[in-house]
Every structure is written in structure tokens, then in C-alpha cells.
CSV table of C-alpha atoms (C1' of nucleotides) in Angstrom, one decimal:
chain,number,residue,atom,x,y,z
A,1,MET,CA,128.5,69.4,-68.3
A,2,PRO,CA,126.8,72.0,-70.4
A,3,HIS,CA,123.1,71.9,-70.6
A,4,ALA,CA,121.4,71.3,-73.9
A,5,PRO,CA,121.1,74.7,-75.7
A,6,THR,CA,117.3,74.8,-75.6
A,7,PRO,CA,116.2,78.0,-77.3
A,8,PRO,CA,114.6,80.2,-74.7
A,9,THR,CA,111.7,81.3,-76.9
A,10,LEU,CA,109.8,79.0,-79.2
A,11,PRO,CA,108.2,81.1,-81.9
A,12,THR,CA,104.5,80.6,-81.6
A,13,THR,CA,103.8,82.5,-84.8
A,14,PRO,CA,106.3,83.7,-87.4
A,15,PRO,CA,106.6,87.4,-86.8
A,16,ALA,CA,105.2,89.6,-89.5
A,17,PRO,CA,107.3,90.3,-92.5
A,18,THR,CA,107.2,94.0,-92.5
A,19,ALA,CA,108.5,96.3,-89.8
A,20,LYS,CA,105.1,97.9,-89.3
A,21,GLY,CA,103.6,94.5,-88.9
A,22,ARG,CA,106.1,93.5,-86.3
A,23,ALA,CA,105.5,96.7,-84.3
A,24,THR,CA,101.7,96.2,-84.4
A,25,ARG,CA,102.1,92.6,-83.3
A,26,ALA,CA,104.3,93.6,-80.4
A,27,ARG,CA,101.9,96.3,-79.4
A,28,ILE,CA,99.1,93.8,-79.3
A,29,VAL,CA,101.0,91.4,-77.1
A,30,GLU,CA,102.2,94.0,-74.7
A,31,GLY,CA,98.9,95.7,-74.4
A,32,ALA,CA,97.1,92.4,-74.0
A,33,ALA,CA,99.5,91.6,-71.2
A,34,GLU,CA,98.7,94.8,-69.4
A,35,VAL,CA,94.9,94.3,-69.7
A,36,LEU,CA,95.2,90.6,-68.6
A,37,ARG,CA,97.3,91.6,-65.6
A,38,GLU,CA,94.7,94.2,-64.6
A,39,GLN,CA,91.5,92.3,-65.2
A,40,GLY,CA,92.5,88.7,-65.1
A,41,VAL,CA,92.1,86.3,-68.0
A,42,ALA,CA,88.5,85.3,-67.1
A,43,PHE,CA,87.2,88.8,-67.4
A,44,THR,CA,89.1,90.0,-70.4
A,45,THR,CA,87.6,90.0,-73.9
A,46,LEU,CA,89.1,90.5,-77.3
A,47,ASP,CA,87.3,93.8,-77.3
A,48,ASP,CA,89.1,95.0,-74.2
A,49,ILE,CA,92.4,94.1,-75.9
A,50,ARG,CA,91.3,95.8,-79.1
A,51,ALA,CA,90.4,99.0,-77.2
A,52,ARG,CA,93.6,99.1,-75.2
A,53,THR,CA,95.9,98.5,-78.2
A,54,GLY,CA,94.0,100.6,-80.6
A,55,THR,CA,93.6,97.9,-83.1
A,56,SER,CA,90.7,96.3,-85.0
A,57,LYS,CA,89.3,92.8,-84.9
A,58,SER,CA,90.8,91.9,-88.2
A,59,GLN,CA,94.3,92.9,-87.0
A,60,LEU,CA,94.0,90.6,-84.0
A,61,PHE,CA,93.1,87.7,-86.2
A,62,HIS,CA,95.6,88.7,-88.8
A,63,TYR,CA,98.5,88.3,-86.4
A,64,PHE,CA,97.0,85.5,-84.4
A,65,PRO,CA,95.0,83.4,-87.0
A,66,ASP,CA,94.1,80.8,-84.4
A,67,GLY,CA,92.3,83.4,-82.3
A,68,LYS,CA,92.3,84.0,-78.6
A,69,ASP,CA,94.2,80.9,-77.6
A,70,GLU,CA,97.1,81.8,-79.8
A,71,LEU,CA,97.2,85.3,-78.5
A,72,LEU,CA,97.1,84.2,-74.9
A,73,LEU,CA,99.9,81.8,-75.6
A,74,ALA,CA,102.0,84.6,-77.0
A,75,VAL,CA,101.3,86.7,-73.9
A,76,ALA,CA,102.2,83.8,-71.7
A,77,GLN,CA,105.6,83.5,-73.5
A,78,PHE,CA,106.0,87.3,-73.1
A,79,GLU,CA,105.3,87.1,-69.4
A,80,ALA,CA,107.5,84.1,-68.9
A,81,ASP,CA,110.4,85.9,-70.5
A,82,ARG,CA,109.9,88.8,-68.1
A,83,VAL,CA,109.9,86.8,-64.9
A,84,LEU,CA,113.6,86.0,-64.9
A,85,GLU,CA,114.6,89.3,-66.4
A,86,ASP,CA,113.0,91.1,-63.5
A,87,GLN,CA,115.2,89.3,-61.1
A,88,GLN,CA,118.4,90.4,-62.8
A,89,PRO,CA,121.1,91.2,-62.3
A,90,HIS,CA,121.0,89.6,-58.9
A,91,LEU,CA,119.7,86.2,-60.0
A,92,GLY,CA,122.7,85.9,-62.3
A,93,ARG,CA,125.2,86.7,-59.7
A,94,LEU,CA,124.3,84.7,-56.6
A,95,ASP,CA,127.9,84.2,-55.6
A,96,SER,CA,127.9,85.7,-52.1
A,97,TRP,CA,125.6,85.8,-49.1
A,98,GLU,CA,125.1,89.5,-49.8
A,99,SER,CA,123.9,88.9,-53.3
A,100,TRP,CA,121.5,86.2,-52.1
A,101,ARG,CA,120.1,88.7,-49.6
A,102,GLN,CA,119.7,91.3,-52.3
A,103,TRP,CA,118.0,88.9,-54.6
A,104,ARG,CA,115.7,87.8,-51.8
A,105,GLU,CA,114.7,91.4,-51.2
A,106,LEU,CA,114.1,91.9,-54.9
A,107,VAL,CA,111.8,88.9,-55.2
A,108,VAL,CA,109.7,89.9,-52.2
A,109,GLU,CA,109.4,93.5,-53.4
A,110,ARG,CA,108.5,92.5,-56.9
A,111,TYR,CA,105.8,90.2,-56.0
A,112,GLU,CA,104.4,92.3,-53.3
A,113,LEU,CA,104.2,95.1,-55.8
A,114,GLN,CA,102.5,92.8,-58.3
A,115,GLY,CA,99.6,92.3,-55.9
A,116,ASP,CA,97.1,89.6,-56.4
A,117,HIS,CA,97.6,88.7,-60.0
A,118,CYS,CA,99.7,85.9,-61.3
A,119,PRO,CA,99.7,86.4,-65.1
A,120,LEU,CA,101.2,83.1,-65.9
A,121,GLY,CA,99.2,81.0,-63.6
A,122,ALA,CA,96.0,82.4,-64.8
A,123,LEU,CA,97.0,82.2,-68.4
A,124,PHE,CA,97.9,78.6,-68.0
A,125,LEU,CA,94.6,77.7,-66.5
A,126,GLN,CA,92.7,79.3,-69.2
A,127,VAL,CA,94.6,77.9,-72.1
A,128,GLY,CA,94.9,74.7,-70.2
A,129,ARG,CA,96.0,71.4,-71.6
A,130,SER,CA,94.4,72.1,-75.0
A,131,ARG,CA,97.5,73.8,-76.1
A,132,PRO,CA,100.6,71.7,-75.5
A,133,GLY,CA,102.7,74.8,-75.9
A,134,ALA,CA,101.4,76.2,-72.6
A,135,ARG,CA,103.0,73.4,-70.7
A,136,ALA,CA,106.2,73.8,-72.5
A,137,ILE,CA,106.5,77.5,-71.6
A,138,VAL,CA,106.0,76.9,-67.9
A,139,THR,CA,108.4,73.9,-67.9
A,140,GLU,CA,111.1,75.8,-69.6
A,141,LEU,CA,110.7,78.7,-67.3
A,142,MET,CA,111.0,76.5,-64.3
A,143,ARG,CA,114.0,74.8,-65.7
A,144,GLN,CA,115.9,78.0,-66.3
A,145,TRP,CA,114.9,79.4,-62.9
A,146,GLN,CA,116.0,76.4,-61.0
A,147,GLU,CA,119.2,76.2,-63.0
A,148,GLN,CA,120.1,79.8,-62.0
A,149,LEU,CA,119.5,79.0,-58.4
A,150,ALA,CA,121.6,75.9,-58.6
A,151,ARG,CA,124.4,77.8,-60.3
A,152,GLY,CA,124.3,80.3,-57.4
A,153,MET,CA,124.6,77.5,-54.9
A,154,ARG,CA,127.5,76.0,-56.7
A,155,ALA,CA,129.2,79.4,-56.7
A,156,LEU,CA,128.9,79.3,-52.9
A,157,GLN,CA,130.3,75.8,-52.8
A,158,ALA,CA,133.2,77.0,-55.0
A,159,LYS,CA,134.0,79.7,-52.5
A,160,GLY,CA,133.8,77.2,-49.6
A,161,LEU,CA,130.8,78.9,-48.1
A,162,VAL,CA,128.7,75.9,-48.5
A,163,SER,CA,129.5,72.2,-48.1
A,164,PRO,CA,130.3,70.4,-51.4
A,165,ALA,CA,128.1,67.6,-50.0
A,166,LEU,CA,125.0,69.7,-50.5
A,167,ASP,CA,122.6,68.2,-53.0
A,168,VAL,CA,122.4,71.3,-55.1
A,169,ASP,CA,119.7,70.2,-57.5
A,170,ARG,CA,117.3,69.1,-54.9
A,171,THR,CA,117.8,72.1,-52.8
A,172,ALA,CA,117.3,74.4,-55.7
A,173,ALA,CA,114.1,72.5,-56.6
A,174,ALA,CA,112.9,72.9,-53.1
A,175,LEU,CA,113.6,76.6,-53.0
A,176,LEU,CA,111.9,77.1,-56.3
A,177,ALA,CA,108.9,75.3,-55.0
A,178,GLY,CA,108.9,77.4,-51.9
A,179,ILE,CA,108.9,80.6,-54.0
A,180,GLN,CA,106.2,79.4,-56.2
A,181,GLY,CA,104.0,78.4,-53.3
A,182,GLY,CA,104.8,81.6,-51.4
A,183,VAL,CA,103.7,83.6,-54.4
A,184,THR,CA,100.6,81.4,-54.8
A,185,ILE,CA,99.6,81.9,-51.2
A,186,MET,CA,100.2,85.6,-51.4
A,187,MET,CA,98.0,85.8,-54.4
A,188,SER,CA,95.2,84.1,-52.6
A,189,THR,CA,95.5,85.6,-49.2
A,190,GLY,CA,97.3,88.9,-49.7
A,191,ASP,CA,99.9,87.9,-47.2
A,192,SER,CA,103.6,87.6,-48.1
A,193,THR,CA,104.6,85.9,-44.9
A,194,HIS,CA,104.9,82.5,-46.6
A,195,LEU,CA,107.0,83.8,-49.4
A,196,LYS,CA,109.4,85.4,-47.0
A,197,ALA,CA,109.5,82.3,-44.8
A,198,ALA,CA,110.2,80.1,-47.8
A,199,LEU,CA,113.1,82.3,-49.0
A,200,ASP,CA,114.6,82.8,-45.6
A,201,THR,CA,114.3,79.1,-44.6
A,202,GLY,CA,115.7,78.1,-47.9
A,203,ILE,CA,118.7,80.4,-47.6
A,204,ALA,CA,119.1,79.4,-43.9
A,205,HIS,CA,119.3,75.8,-45.0
A,206,LEU,CA,122.3,76.7,-47.2
A,207,ARG,CA,124.0,78.4,-44.3
A,208,ALA,CA,123.2,75.5,-41.9
A,209,THR,CA,124.8,73.0,-44.2
A,210,PRO,CA,127.8,71.1,-42.6
A,211,ASP,CA,131.2,72.6,-43.5
A,212,GLY,CA,129.5,75.9,-44.2
A,213,PRO,CA,131.2,77.8,-41.4
A,214,ALA,CA,131.4,81.3,-42.8
A,215,ARG,CA,128.4,83.4,-41.7
A,216,THR,CA,128.2,87.0,-42.6
B,1,MET,CA,97.6,80.1,-26.3
B,2,PRO,CA,94.5,78.7,-27.9
B,3,HIS,CA,93.6,80.0,-31.3
B,4,ALA,CA,90.4,81.8,-31.9
B,5,PRO,CA,87.6,79.3,-32.4
B,6,THR,CA,87.0,80.3,-36.0
B,7,PRO,CA,84.2,78.1,-37.5
B,8,PRO,CA,85.7,75.9,-40.1
B,9,THR,CA,82.9,76.3,-42.5
B,10,LEU,CA,81.1,79.6,-43.2
B,11,PRO,CA,77.6,78.8,-44.4
B,12,THR,CA,77.4,80.3,-47.9
B,13,THR,CA,73.7,79.5,-48.2
B,14,PRO,CA,71.3,78.3,-45.6
B,15,PRO,CA,70.8,74.6,-46.4
B,16,ALA,CA,67.4,73.7,-47.7
B,17,PRO,CA,64.7,73.2,-45.1
B,18,THR,CA,63.6,69.7,-46.1
B,19,ALA,CA,65.6,66.6,-46.2
B,20,LYS,CA,65.0,66.1,-49.9
B,21,GLY,CA,66.2,69.6,-50.5
B,22,ARG,CA,69.4,69.1,-48.6
B,23,ALA,CA,70.1,65.9,-50.4
B,24,THR,CA,69.6,67.6,-53.8
B,25,ARG,CA,71.8,70.5,-52.9
B,26,ALA,CA,74.5,68.1,-51.7
B,27,ARG,CA,74.2,66.2,-54.9
B,28,ILE,CA,74.6,69.3,-56.9
B,29,VAL,CA,77.7,70.4,-55.1
B,30,GLU,CA,79.4,67.0,-55.3
B,31,GLY,CA,78.5,66.5,-58.9
B,32,ALA,CA,79.7,70.0,-59.8
B,33,ALA,CA,83.0,69.3,-58.0
B,34,GLU,CA,83.5,66.2,-60.1
B,35,VAL,CA,82.8,67.9,-63.4
B,36,LEU,CA,84.9,70.9,-62.4
B,37,ARG,CA,87.8,68.7,-61.5
B,38,GLU,CA,87.5,66.8,-64.8
B,39,GLN,CA,87.0,69.7,-67.2
B,40,GLY,CA,88.3,72.7,-65.4
B,41,VAL,CA,86.3,75.8,-64.4
B,42,ALA,CA,86.9,77.6,-67.7
B,43,PHE,CA,85.3,74.9,-69.7
B,44,THR,CA,82.4,73.9,-67.5
B,45,THR,CA,78.9,75.3,-68.0
B,46,LEU,CA,75.8,75.1,-65.9
B,47,ASP,CA,74.4,72.7,-68.4
B,48,ASP,CA,77.3,70.3,-67.8
B,49,ILE,CA,76.6,70.4,-64.1
B,50,ARG,CA,72.9,70.0,-64.8
B,51,ALA,CA,73.5,66.9,-66.9
B,52,ARG,CA,75.9,65.3,-64.4
B,53,THR,CA,73.7,65.8,-61.4
B,54,GLY,CA,70.4,65.0,-63.1
B,55,THR,CA,68.8,68.3,-62.1
B,56,SER,CA,67.0,71.1,-63.9
B,57,LYS,CA,68.0,74.7,-64.4
B,58,SER,CA,65.4,75.8,-61.9
B,59,GLN,CA,66.9,73.6,-59.2
B,60,LEU,CA,70.3,75.1,-59.7
B,61,PHE,CA,69.0,78.6,-59.2
B,62,HIS,CA,66.6,77.4,-56.5
B,63,TYR,CA,69.5,76.3,-54.3
B,64,PHE,CA,72.0,78.9,-55.5
B,65,PRO,CA,70.0,82.1,-56.1
B,66,ASP,CA,73.0,84.1,-56.9
B,67,GLY,CA,73.8,81.8,-59.8
B,68,LYS,CA,77.1,80.3,-60.9
B,69,ASP,CA,79.3,82.3,-58.6
B,70,GLU,CA,77.5,81.1,-55.6
B,71,LEU,CA,77.6,77.6,-56.7
B,72,LEU,CA,81.3,77.8,-57.5
B,73,LEU,CA,81.9,79.2,-54.0
B,74,ALA,CA,80.1,76.3,-52.5
B,75,VAL,CA,82.2,73.9,-54.4
B,76,ALA,CA,85.3,75.7,-53.4
B,77,GLN,CA,84.3,75.3,-49.7
B,78,PHE,CA,83.5,71.6,-50.4
B,79,GLU,CA,86.9,71.1,-51.9
B,80,ALA,CA,88.7,73.0,-49.2
B,81,ASP,CA,87.2,70.8,-46.6
B,82,ARG,CA,88.4,67.7,-48.4
B,83,VAL,CA,92.0,68.8,-48.6
B,84,LEU,CA,92.9,68.4,-45.0
B,85,GLU,CA,90.6,65.4,-44.5
B,86,ASP,CA,92.4,63.6,-47.3
B,87,GLN,CA,95.7,63.9,-45.3
B,88,GLN,CA,94.3,62.3,-42.2
B,89,PRO,CA,94.9,60.6,-40.0
B,90,HIS,CA,98.6,61.2,-40.6
B,91,LEU,CA,98.4,65.0,-40.6
B,92,GLY,CA,96.8,65.0,-37.2
B,93,ARG,CA,99.5,62.7,-35.7
B,94,LEU,CA,102.8,64.1,-36.8
B,95,ASP,CA,104.5,63.1,-33.5
B,96,SER,CA,107.3,60.9,-34.8
B,97,TRP,CA,109.7,60.7,-37.7
B,98,GLU,CA,107.8,57.7,-39.0
B,99,SER,CA,104.5,59.6,-39.0
B,100,TRP,CA,106.1,62.5,-40.9
B,101,ARG,CA,107.4,60.0,-43.4
B,102,GLN,CA,104.0,58.4,-43.9
B,103,TRP,CA,102.3,61.8,-44.3
B,104,ARG,CA,104.9,62.8,-46.8
B,105,GLU,CA,104.2,59.6,-48.9
B,106,LEU,CA,100.5,60.3,-48.6
B,107,VAL,CA,100.7,63.8,-49.9
B,108,VAL,CA,102.9,62.8,-52.8
B,109,GLU,CA,100.6,59.9,-53.7
B,110,ARG,CA,97.4,62.0,-53.4
B,111,TYR,CA,98.6,64.8,-55.6
B,112,GLU,CA,100.2,62.5,-58.2
B,113,LEU,CA,96.9,60.8,-58.4
B,114,GLN,CA,95.0,64.0,-58.8
B,115,GLY,CA,96.9,64.7,-61.9
B,116,ASP,CA,96.9,68.1,-63.5
B,117,HIS,CA,93.9,69.7,-61.9
B,118,CYS,CA,94.0,72.0,-58.9
B,119,PRO,CA,90.3,72.5,-58.1
B,120,LEU,CA,90.8,75.2,-55.6
B,121,GLY,CA,93.3,77.2,-57.5
B,122,ALA,CA,91.2,77.2,-60.6
B,123,LEU,CA,88.0,78.0,-58.7
B,124,PHE,CA,89.7,80.9,-57.0
B,125,LEU,CA,90.8,82.4,-60.2
B,126,GLN,CA,87.4,82.2,-61.7
B,127,VAL,CA,85.5,83.6,-58.8
B,128,GLY,CA,88.3,85.9,-58.2
B,129,ARG,CA,88.2,89.0,-56.0
B,130,SER,CA,84.6,89.6,-56.9
B,131,ARG,CA,83.5,87.4,-54.0
B,132,PRO,CA,85.3,88.2,-50.8
B,133,GLY,CA,84.3,84.8,-49.6
B,134,ALA,CA,86.7,83.1,-51.9
B,135,ARG,CA,89.7,84.7,-50.3
B,136,ALA,CA,88.4,83.7,-46.9
B,137,ILE,CA,88.1,80.1,-47.8
B,138,VAL,CA,91.7,79.9,-49.0
B,139,THR,CA,93.0,81.9,-46.1
B,140,GLU,CA,91.3,79.7,-43.6
B,141,LEU,CA,92.5,76.5,-45.3
B,142,MET,CA,96.1,77.7,-45.2
B,143,ARG,CA,95.8,78.7,-41.6
B,144,GLN,CA,94.5,75.3,-40.5
B,145,TRP,CA,97.0,73.4,-42.6
B,146,GLN,CA,99.9,75.4,-41.3
B,147,GLU,CA,98.7,75.0,-37.8
B,148,GLN,CA,98.6,71.3,-38.1
B,149,LEU,CA,102.2,71.3,-39.4
B,150,ALA,CA,103.3,73.5,-36.6
B,151,ARG,CA,101.6,71.3,-34.1
B,152,GLY,CA,103.5,68.3,-35.5
B,153,MET,CA,106.8,70.2,-35.1
B,154,ARG,CA,106.0,71.1,-31.5
B,155,ALA,CA,105.2,67.4,-30.9
B,156,LEU,CA,108.7,66.6,-32.1
B,157,GLN,CA,110.1,69.3,-29.9
B,158,ALA,CA,108.3,67.9,-26.9
B,159,LYS,CA,109.8,64.5,-27.5
B,160,GLY,CA,113.3,66.1,-27.7
B,161,LEU,CA,113.7,65.1,-31.4
B,162,VAL,CA,113.9,68.7,-32.5
B,163,SER,CA,115.5,71.7,-30.9
B,164,PRO,CA,113.2,73.9,-28.9
B,165,ALA,CA,115.0,76.8,-30.6
B,166,LEU,CA,113.4,76.1,-33.9
B,167,ASP,CA,111.1,78.8,-35.1
B,168,VAL,CA,108.2,76.5,-35.6
B,169,ASP,CA,105.8,79.0,-37.2
B,170,ARG,CA,108.2,80.1,-39.8
B,171,THR,CA,109.3,76.6,-40.6
B,172,ALA,CA,105.8,75.5,-40.9
B,173,ALA,CA,105.0,78.4,-43.2
B,174,ALA,CA,108.0,77.6,-45.4
B,175,LEU,CA,107.0,74.0,-45.6
B,176,LEU,CA,103.5,74.8,-46.5
B,177,ALA,CA,104.7,77.2,-49.2
B,178,GLY,CA,107.0,74.4,-50.5
B,179,ILE,CA,104.0,72.0,-50.8
B,180,GLN,CA,101.9,74.6,-52.5
B,181,GLY,CA,104.6,75.4,-55.0
B,182,GLY,CA,105.4,71.8,-55.5
B,183,VAL,CA,101.8,71.1,-56.3
B,184,THR,CA,101.6,74.1,-58.6
B,185,ILE,CA,104.7,73.1,-60.5
B,186,MET,CA,103.4,69.6,-60.8
B,187,MET,CA,100.1,70.8,-62.2
B,188,SER,CA,102.0,72.8,-64.8
B,189,THR,CA,104.7,70.5,-65.8
B,190,GLY,CA,103.4,67.0,-64.8
B,191,ASP,CA,106.6,66.4,-62.7
B,192,SER,CA,106.4,65.8,-59.0
B,193,THR,CA,110.1,66.3,-58.4
B,194,HIS,CA,109.7,69.7,-56.9
B,195,LEU,CA,107.0,68.5,-54.6
B,196,LYS,CA,109.1,65.7,-53.3
B,197,ALA,CA,112.1,68.0,-53.0
B,198,ALA,CA,110.2,70.5,-51.0
B,199,LEU,CA,108.8,67.9,-48.6
B,200,ASP,CA,112.1,66.1,-48.2
B,201,THR,CA,114.1,69.3,-47.7
B,202,GLY,CA,111.6,70.6,-45.3
B,203,ILE,CA,111.7,67.5,-43.2
B,204,ALA,CA,115.5,67.3,-43.5
B,205,HIS,CA,115.6,70.8,-42.2
B,206,LEU,CA,113.8,69.6,-39.0
B,207,ARG,CA,116.3,66.8,-38.6
B,208,ALA,CA,119.3,69.1,-39.2
B,209,THR,CA,118.2,71.4,-36.4
B,210,PRO,CA,120.7,71.8,-33.6
B,211,ASP,CA,119.9,69.6,-30.6
B,212,GLY,CA,118.0,67.3,-32.8
B,213,PRO,CA,120.3,64.3,-32.5
B,214,ALA,CA,117.9,61.4,-32.9
B,215,ARG,CA,117.9,60.2,-36.5
B,216,THR,CA,115.8,57.2,-37.5
C,1,DC,C1',105.1,104.5,-111.2
C,2,DC,C1',102.7,100.0,-110.8
C,3,DC,C1',101.3,96.0,-109.0
C,4,DA,C1',101.4,92.5,-105.5
C,5,DT,C1',101.4,91.9,-100.8
C,6,DT,C1',100.5,93.3,-96.4
C,7,DC,C1',97.9,95.8,-93.2
C,8,DT,C1',93.7,97.9,-91.4
C,9,DG,C1',88.7,99.1,-90.3
C,10,DG,C1',84.5,97.8,-88.8
C,11,DA,C1',80.0,95.8,-89.7
C,12,DC,C1',77.9,91.3,-89.3
C,13,DT,C1',76.9,86.6,-88.0
C,14,DT,C1',76.4,82.9,-85.0
C,15,DG,C1',76.6,79.9,-81.2
C,16,DC,C1',76.5,79.6,-76.6
C,17,DT,C1',75.5,80.3,-71.8
C,18,DG,C1',73.8,82.4,-67.7
C,19,DG,C1',69.6,83.5,-66.1
C,20,DT,C1',64.2,84.0,-66.0
C,21,DC,C1',59.5,82.3,-65.7
C,22,DC,C1',55.7,79.7,-64.8
C,23,DA,C1',53.3,75.5,-64.6
C,24,DT,C1',53.3,71.1,-62.2
C,25,DT,C1',54.3,67.8,-58.7
C,26,DT,C1',55.8,66.5,-54.3
C,27,DT,C1',56.3,67.1,-49.4
C,28,DC,C1',55.3,68.9,-44.9
C,29,DT,C1',52.0,70.5,-41.3
C,30,DG,C1',48.0,70.9,-38.7
D,1,DC,C1',42.7,65.4,-45.9
D,2,DA,C1',43.4,70.1,-47.3
D,3,DG,C1',46.3,73.9,-48.1
D,4,DA,C1',50.7,76.0,-48.0
D,5,DA,C1',55.4,75.7,-48.9
D,6,DA,C1',59.1,73.5,-51.1
D,7,DA,C1',60.9,71.2,-55.1
D,8,DT,C1',61.1,70.2,-60.0
D,9,DG,C1',60.8,70.4,-65.2
D,10,DG,C1',61.9,72.7,-69.1
D,11,DA,C1',60.8,76.1,-72.5
D,12,DC,C1',62.3,80.6,-73.3
D,13,DC,C1',65.0,85.0,-73.4
D,14,DA,C1',68.8,88.2,-74.0
D,15,DG,C1',73.4,89.6,-74.2
D,16,DC,C1',77.8,88.9,-75.2
D,17,DA,C1',81.9,87.6,-77.2
D,18,DA,C1',84.6,84.9,-80.6
D,19,DG,C1',85.2,84.6,-85.1
D,20,DT,C1',84.1,85.9,-90.4
D,21,DC,C1',84.3,88.8,-94.3
D,22,DC,C1',85.3,92.1,-97.6
D,23,DA,C1',86.4,96.6,-98.9
D,24,DG,C1',89.9,99.9,-98.8
D,25,DA,C1',94.4,102.0,-97.4
D,26,DA,C1',99.5,101.6,-96.8
D,27,DT,C1',103.7,99.6,-98.2
D,28,DG,C1',107.5,97.8,-100.8
D,29,DG,C1',109.9,95.8,-104.7
D,30,DG,C1',111.1,96.1,-109.5
DNA sequence: CCCATTCTGGACTTGCTGGTCCATTTTCTG
DNA sequence: CAGAAAATGGACCAGCAAGTCCAGAATGGG
């Protein structure tokens, strides 16, 4: 059963008509993302973004007529797209215990590196419920992420490494929750123990499944 | 091995000397917590808090000389203390499958009721790394929460319901991460599926443990 | 080459919000 | 009951940051 072909990116603003315009717009979004990751949403002003991207006030409002909210939303989309990309190619090939292990290492490494800033979480809190688009971005990201995990689990099932009785969707949802929570806790406490525990326990749960005899 | 007797609440500000003062201070913190939960940190001003609590500017700064940050920190501590209280008495008595089930229901109900506002997460993001106290509050809360879960698991082990081979600390850490992530996802998407999946999978993992034959 | 459109620069306005200050009232203590 | 300490009211201030505006430069199509 193929999933509905939801477009991965909903165009917040029609990209500028000219090539130069598109370049400037992209520069703004990427630069803003940098600043936001460094300083946090609460402490970042349009002037900071302006300085970093070498643009003027009028450019900011030219490309994002609705102001800061619209810009933040664009950055949120930009960051959301990066999240899954950064886990590739492993996340797309979770068809062996080894690939799961490699993916696990990658996730831990990536978030430990990222330190104590969760771009998306912070962005979402700032933009908040005011913009319905914010919720859509996060929802879509979670859906895709979970789907990739589920696909990996089904691949293991197909290989006979995991019981076909396993409730893949629920297990994938739980694993995703564990990752999210692990990251959240790490952001708050600086300790990645919980993230590792969630990943390892989640994978161990796959292995421990009945009819899953093969252990590498 | 008894844990270090860390005081559960670190006094951010010495409570006012007179009874009236203490009452006013408490009123401010509680009222502020309400407003913050309703509006979110980013959209709440001192004037909102002033209006809600029926106080004047000078009172706010009289009881929180360091201004908004100090007040937010006090609210964060207030909210943190509530989190575990709200899960009692179940959380303190996780010594049977039935009590685990009841606790699970309570957690789901409580967070579904709370809707899309995570007081602590938002507060932490606003106060941020500037105040070292913020991190301490969250860290301590996580520590206590995880400890209560671990204690419950050991209780099951003592009753022979769960294998003594289970790595209790790691399993508790993973479960806590799952809860956190489940709540986070629910805040963002409005869907409690992940929270439930994390809880159910976590508890199922206890049941599936080797030497854990008793299933109710 | 010309004109419309797009893009850019930066000064300016404006509203808000955290924070200050002091006068006044209430409460505690001896 | 007096005097000190605490608590309260609310006007006031200053800075900042989002958003506006218009003039001028680049660009691109015909």
C-alpha cells in the first residue's frame, strides 16, 4: 500500500522570479539558520540575520513580506529537510543489523555534535500555534522519519531476522519517541545517556522479538 | 546504595520574611505559571503577569530583584515540582503490573489534558543557558523521575515478575526518553499516538524479559 | 537601447516592554 | 504607641527591535 504522495516541502513563499533573487533568498534562509542555531531564537534579531547575511532590512521584507514569522517558518522548513538528509544513507538502508548499528552511531554522533541547540524545537515554540504551517512541518517530518524506521523493520522481517508478528508501526513510533526524548533530554542536561539508552533498547527490542533468532 | 541526599528544591530567592510577603510571592509564581501555560513564554509580558496576579510592577521586582529571568526560573522550579506530584500516588507504587497500567493511563490522560503547552520546555528555552540554574532544575527532575521508574522495575524484580538480569537503569532511561519524546511529539502534532506507543512498548519490554513469566 | 520589473540600501518611525524610582501604606517589634 | 522594616502603587524612562518607506541601482525582455 503506497502512501499518499505528500509533497515533502510546502512552498511557504513563491521563490523569487530571477536567479539573483533566488540566490539572495537562499542566502538569507541559510544564514538565518546558522545564527538561530548559534544564538537561539529568543535572542536573535532581524539585525543579527541582516548582518550575517549581508543584506538590508528591505531585502528581508522583500522576500518575506509577512516579516519575521514567515522567515522563521522558512528556516524551520529548511532545518526539517536537513534532519533526515543528515541520517542518510544509513536511514534509507536499514536492512541489516549492521546498518542499524551504523545508523545508531550516526544519530548519536550527530546530536552530540550539535550540542545544546534544537533548531526545530525552538523555532516551533517561537512561531507557535499562530502559524498553522509550523505544525504541518513538524508533523510531516515525524511521519517521514517514522516511515523510514518502519520500512527498515519490515526489511528485517523480510529477511527473517525479526518476527512477522512484530507491530512495526507501533514499534517505530516508540523508537521515534525515544529518539526525540533522548535528544530533548540531552539538550537540557548535556548528557546523551538517555538517547543512547533509547536507541539501544529500541533495537534490542527488535532482536528480542520472538522468532528473531539470528543475532550478529 | 542510597543516592546522595540532593535537596529537591534549590531556593532561588530567600522567601519573604513576613507571612503576607510569602503569600504574595506565592501568588505571583502561581499566577505567572498559569499565564505562561496559557500564552507561552514568548508571548507573555510582565504586565500580563501583573494583571493576572493583581500586583504592581514594584512588587514583581521586590520579590524577584533580578527581574524576569529570576521569576521565570522560580516558575520553572514550581512547574518541575508539580510534574512528579501529578503522577502520584501511582508513580511511587509501581510494584505490580496493575499499578504500572494505572500509571500509564494517568500519564496519557494528564498530558492529553495539558494540550499543546510544555511549560518546562518553553521556560527552559527562554531562560536558556544564561542561567545555570535552569539546567539544574531539569537535570534534577529527570534524575528523580528516572529513579522512580527504576525503583518500580526493581520492585517487579523483587516479586519475580521481571528477570533480575534486566538492566534496570538503562531500561528506565529509555522509558523516560520515550515519555519525553512522546510528549514532545504530542505538543507539536497534537497526536498522542507516540506517547502511548512509547509507554506500551516500554512496559511490554519489561514483560518480554527472560524469566518474566507472569503475565496478567 | 529602453522601459518595466525586480532588487537593494538604509534612514526613520513607532509601539512595546523590561526595568527604575519614590511616595505611601501596612505590618512587625519592642 | 512609636519607629523601623517590609510591602505596595503606579508614574516614568530608555532602549530595542519589528516594520515602513522611498530613492536608486541592477536586470531582463522586446
